[in-house]
PDB file of C-alpha atoms in Angstrom:
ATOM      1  CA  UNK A  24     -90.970  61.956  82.722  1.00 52.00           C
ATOM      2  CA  UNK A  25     -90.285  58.187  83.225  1.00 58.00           C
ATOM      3  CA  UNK A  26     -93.800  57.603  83.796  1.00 67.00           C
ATOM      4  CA  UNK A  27     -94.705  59.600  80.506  1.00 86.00           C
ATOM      5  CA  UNK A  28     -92.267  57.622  78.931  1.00 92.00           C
ATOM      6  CA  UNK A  29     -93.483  54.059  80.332  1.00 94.00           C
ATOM      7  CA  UNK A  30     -96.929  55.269  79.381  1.00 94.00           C
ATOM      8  CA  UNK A  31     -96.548  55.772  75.746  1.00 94.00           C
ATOM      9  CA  UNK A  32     -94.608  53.095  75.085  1.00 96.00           C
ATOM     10  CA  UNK A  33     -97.651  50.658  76.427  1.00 96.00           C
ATOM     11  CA  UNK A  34     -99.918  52.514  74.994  1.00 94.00           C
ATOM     12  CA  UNK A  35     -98.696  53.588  72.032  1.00 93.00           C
ATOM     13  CA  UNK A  36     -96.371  50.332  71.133  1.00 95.00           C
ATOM     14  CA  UNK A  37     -97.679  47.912  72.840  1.00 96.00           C
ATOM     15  CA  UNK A  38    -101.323  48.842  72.327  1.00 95.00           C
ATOM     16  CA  UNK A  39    -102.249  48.685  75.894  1.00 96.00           C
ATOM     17  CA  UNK A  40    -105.310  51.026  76.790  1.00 96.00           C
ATOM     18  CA  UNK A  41    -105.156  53.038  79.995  1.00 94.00           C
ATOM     19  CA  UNK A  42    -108.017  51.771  82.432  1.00 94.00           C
ATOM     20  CA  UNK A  43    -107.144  53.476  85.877  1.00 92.00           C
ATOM     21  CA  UNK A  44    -104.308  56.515  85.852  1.00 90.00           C
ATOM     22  CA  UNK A  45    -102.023  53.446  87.279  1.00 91.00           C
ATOM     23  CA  UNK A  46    -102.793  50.147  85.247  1.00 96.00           C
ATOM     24  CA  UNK A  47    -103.289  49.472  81.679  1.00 97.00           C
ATOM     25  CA  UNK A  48    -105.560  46.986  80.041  1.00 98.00           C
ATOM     26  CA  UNK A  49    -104.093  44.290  77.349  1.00 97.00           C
ATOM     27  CA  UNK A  50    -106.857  43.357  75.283  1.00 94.00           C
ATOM     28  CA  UNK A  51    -104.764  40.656  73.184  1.00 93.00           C
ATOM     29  CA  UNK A  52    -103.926  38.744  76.854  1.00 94.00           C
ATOM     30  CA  UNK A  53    -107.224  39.680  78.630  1.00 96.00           C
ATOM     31  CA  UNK A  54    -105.378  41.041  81.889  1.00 97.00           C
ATOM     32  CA  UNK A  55    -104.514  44.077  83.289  1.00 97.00           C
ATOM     33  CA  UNK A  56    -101.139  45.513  84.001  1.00 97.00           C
ATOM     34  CA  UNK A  57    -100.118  47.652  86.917  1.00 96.00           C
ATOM     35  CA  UNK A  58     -97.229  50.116  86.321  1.00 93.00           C
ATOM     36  CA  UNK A  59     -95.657  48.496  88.791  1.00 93.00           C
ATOM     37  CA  UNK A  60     -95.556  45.218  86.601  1.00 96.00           C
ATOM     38  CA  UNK A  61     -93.813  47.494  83.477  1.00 97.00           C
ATOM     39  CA  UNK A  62     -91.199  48.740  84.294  1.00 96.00           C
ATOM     40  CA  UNK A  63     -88.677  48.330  81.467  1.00 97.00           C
ATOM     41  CA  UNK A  64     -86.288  51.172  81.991  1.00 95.00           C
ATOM     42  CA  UNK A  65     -85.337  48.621  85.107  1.00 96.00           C
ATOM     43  CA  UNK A  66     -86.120  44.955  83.812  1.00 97.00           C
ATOM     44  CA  UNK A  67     -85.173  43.708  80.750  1.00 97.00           C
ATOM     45  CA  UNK A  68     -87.730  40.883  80.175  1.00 97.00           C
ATOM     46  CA  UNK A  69     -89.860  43.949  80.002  1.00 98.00           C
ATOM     47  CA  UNK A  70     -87.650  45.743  77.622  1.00 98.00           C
ATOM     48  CA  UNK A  71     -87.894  42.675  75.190  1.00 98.00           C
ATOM     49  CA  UNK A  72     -91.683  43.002  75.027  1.00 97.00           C
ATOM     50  CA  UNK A  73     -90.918  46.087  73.507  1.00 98.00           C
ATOM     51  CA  UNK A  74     -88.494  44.656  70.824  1.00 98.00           C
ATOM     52  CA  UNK A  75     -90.465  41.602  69.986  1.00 97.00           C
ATOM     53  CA  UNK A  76     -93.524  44.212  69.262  1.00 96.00           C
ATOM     54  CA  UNK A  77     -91.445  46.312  67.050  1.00 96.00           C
ATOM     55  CA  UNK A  78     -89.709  43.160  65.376  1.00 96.00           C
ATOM     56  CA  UNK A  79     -93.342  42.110  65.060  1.00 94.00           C
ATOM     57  CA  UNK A  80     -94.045  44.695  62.579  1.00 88.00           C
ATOM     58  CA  UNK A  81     -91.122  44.903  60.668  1.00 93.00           C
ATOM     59  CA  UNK A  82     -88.735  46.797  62.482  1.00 95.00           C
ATOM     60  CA  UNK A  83     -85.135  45.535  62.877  1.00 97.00           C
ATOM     61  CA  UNK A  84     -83.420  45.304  66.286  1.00 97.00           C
ATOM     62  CA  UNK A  85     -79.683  45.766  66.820  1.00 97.00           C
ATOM     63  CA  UNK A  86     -77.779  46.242  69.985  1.00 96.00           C
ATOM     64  CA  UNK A  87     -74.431  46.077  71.580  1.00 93.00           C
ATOM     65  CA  UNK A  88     -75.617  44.394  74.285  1.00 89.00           C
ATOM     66  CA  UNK A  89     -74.970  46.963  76.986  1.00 93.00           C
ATOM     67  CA  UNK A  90     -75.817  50.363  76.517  1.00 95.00           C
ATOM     68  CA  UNK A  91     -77.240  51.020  73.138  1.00 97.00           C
ATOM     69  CA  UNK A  92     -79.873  49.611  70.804  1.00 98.00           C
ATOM     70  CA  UNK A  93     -81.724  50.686  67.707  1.00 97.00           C
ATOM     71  CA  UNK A  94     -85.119  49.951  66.080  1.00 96.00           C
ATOM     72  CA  UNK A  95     -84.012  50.506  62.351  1.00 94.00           C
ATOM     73  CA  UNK A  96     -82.165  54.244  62.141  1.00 92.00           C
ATOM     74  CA  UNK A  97     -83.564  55.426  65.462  1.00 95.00           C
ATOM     75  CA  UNK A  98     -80.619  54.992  68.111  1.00 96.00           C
ATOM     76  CA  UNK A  99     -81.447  54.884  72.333  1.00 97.00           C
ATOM     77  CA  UNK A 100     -78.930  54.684  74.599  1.00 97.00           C
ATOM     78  CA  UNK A 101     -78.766  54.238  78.766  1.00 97.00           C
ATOM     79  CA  UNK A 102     -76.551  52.976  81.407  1.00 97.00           C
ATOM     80  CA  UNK A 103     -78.013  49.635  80.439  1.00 97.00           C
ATOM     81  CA  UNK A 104     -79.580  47.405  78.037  1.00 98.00           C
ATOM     82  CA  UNK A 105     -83.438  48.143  79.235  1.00 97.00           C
ATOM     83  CA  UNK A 106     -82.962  51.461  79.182  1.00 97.00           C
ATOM     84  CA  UNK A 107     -81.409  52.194  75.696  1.00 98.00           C
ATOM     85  CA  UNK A 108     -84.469  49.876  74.849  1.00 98.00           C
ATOM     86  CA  UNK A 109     -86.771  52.364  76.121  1.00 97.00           C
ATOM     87  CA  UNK A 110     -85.084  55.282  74.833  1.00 97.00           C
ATOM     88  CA  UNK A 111     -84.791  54.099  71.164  1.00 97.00           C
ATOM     89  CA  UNK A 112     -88.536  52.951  71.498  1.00 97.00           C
ATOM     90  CA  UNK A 113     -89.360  56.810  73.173  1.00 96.00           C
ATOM     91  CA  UNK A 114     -87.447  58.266  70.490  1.00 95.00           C
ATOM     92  CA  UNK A 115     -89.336  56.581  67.792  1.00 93.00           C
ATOM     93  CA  UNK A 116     -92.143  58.101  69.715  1.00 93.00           C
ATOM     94  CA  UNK A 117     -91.315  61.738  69.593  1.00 90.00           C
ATOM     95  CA  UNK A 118     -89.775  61.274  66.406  1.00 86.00           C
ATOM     96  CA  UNK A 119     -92.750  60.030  64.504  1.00 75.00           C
ATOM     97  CA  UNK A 120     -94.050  62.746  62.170  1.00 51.00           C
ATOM     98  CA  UNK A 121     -98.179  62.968  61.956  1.00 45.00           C
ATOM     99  CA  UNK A 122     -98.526  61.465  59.041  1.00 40.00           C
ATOM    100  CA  UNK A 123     -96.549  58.278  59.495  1.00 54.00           C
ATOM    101  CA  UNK A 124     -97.733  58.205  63.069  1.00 51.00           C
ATOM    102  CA  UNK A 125    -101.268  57.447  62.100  1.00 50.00           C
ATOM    103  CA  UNK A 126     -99.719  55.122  59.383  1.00 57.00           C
ATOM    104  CA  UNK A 127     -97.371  53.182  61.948  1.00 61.00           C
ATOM    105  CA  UNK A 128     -99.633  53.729  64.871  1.00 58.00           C
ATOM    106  CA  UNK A 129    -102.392  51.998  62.643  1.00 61.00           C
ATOM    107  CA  UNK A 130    -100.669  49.296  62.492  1.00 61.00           C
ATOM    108  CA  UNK A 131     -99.363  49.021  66.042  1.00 61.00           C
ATOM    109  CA  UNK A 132    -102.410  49.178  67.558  1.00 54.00           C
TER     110      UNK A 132
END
């Protein structure tokens, strides 16, 4: 599931395209990423690419700064910062109805 998770969220978010079944390709930097080199359930510099995406297009980012942040109305929560980061971002995810995926996925990506 984590991997499913981690996935979506560069893919989906961060508008990475999948270019081997373990590395993603970032068009906007010209590089490629290994899953290795996301891993923001575990590292919060790679949590915060997350945020700054969603702050990017108009979301709002709140937090308590230990175990719980939300993009807007959609709340994540973890045993740490990165990963109630990840949840709220997965959440927004699942949560996303099909019509206002292809409108906010449109403009993710």
């Amino acid at each position: 599931m984590k991997l499913y998770k981690t996935d979506s969220i560069a893919r989906r978010i961060l508008g990475w395209k999948l270019n081997r079944w373990d590395r993603w390709y970032d068009y906007e930097m010209g590089k490629f990423i290994h899953e290795s080199d996301f891993q923001p359930e575990h590292n919060l510099e790679h949590a915060m690419l997350i945020v700054e995406r969603l702050e990017k297009f108009g979301f709002s980012f709140s937090s308590d700064g230990v175990s719980e942040a939300s993009f807007n109305d959609v709340r994540g929560t973890g045993e740490t910062l990165s990963q109630a980061i990840t949840n709220a971002a997965y959440t927004m995810i699942e949560n996303t109805s099909v019509v206002e995926s292809t409108r906010l996925w449109n403009q993710l990506c």
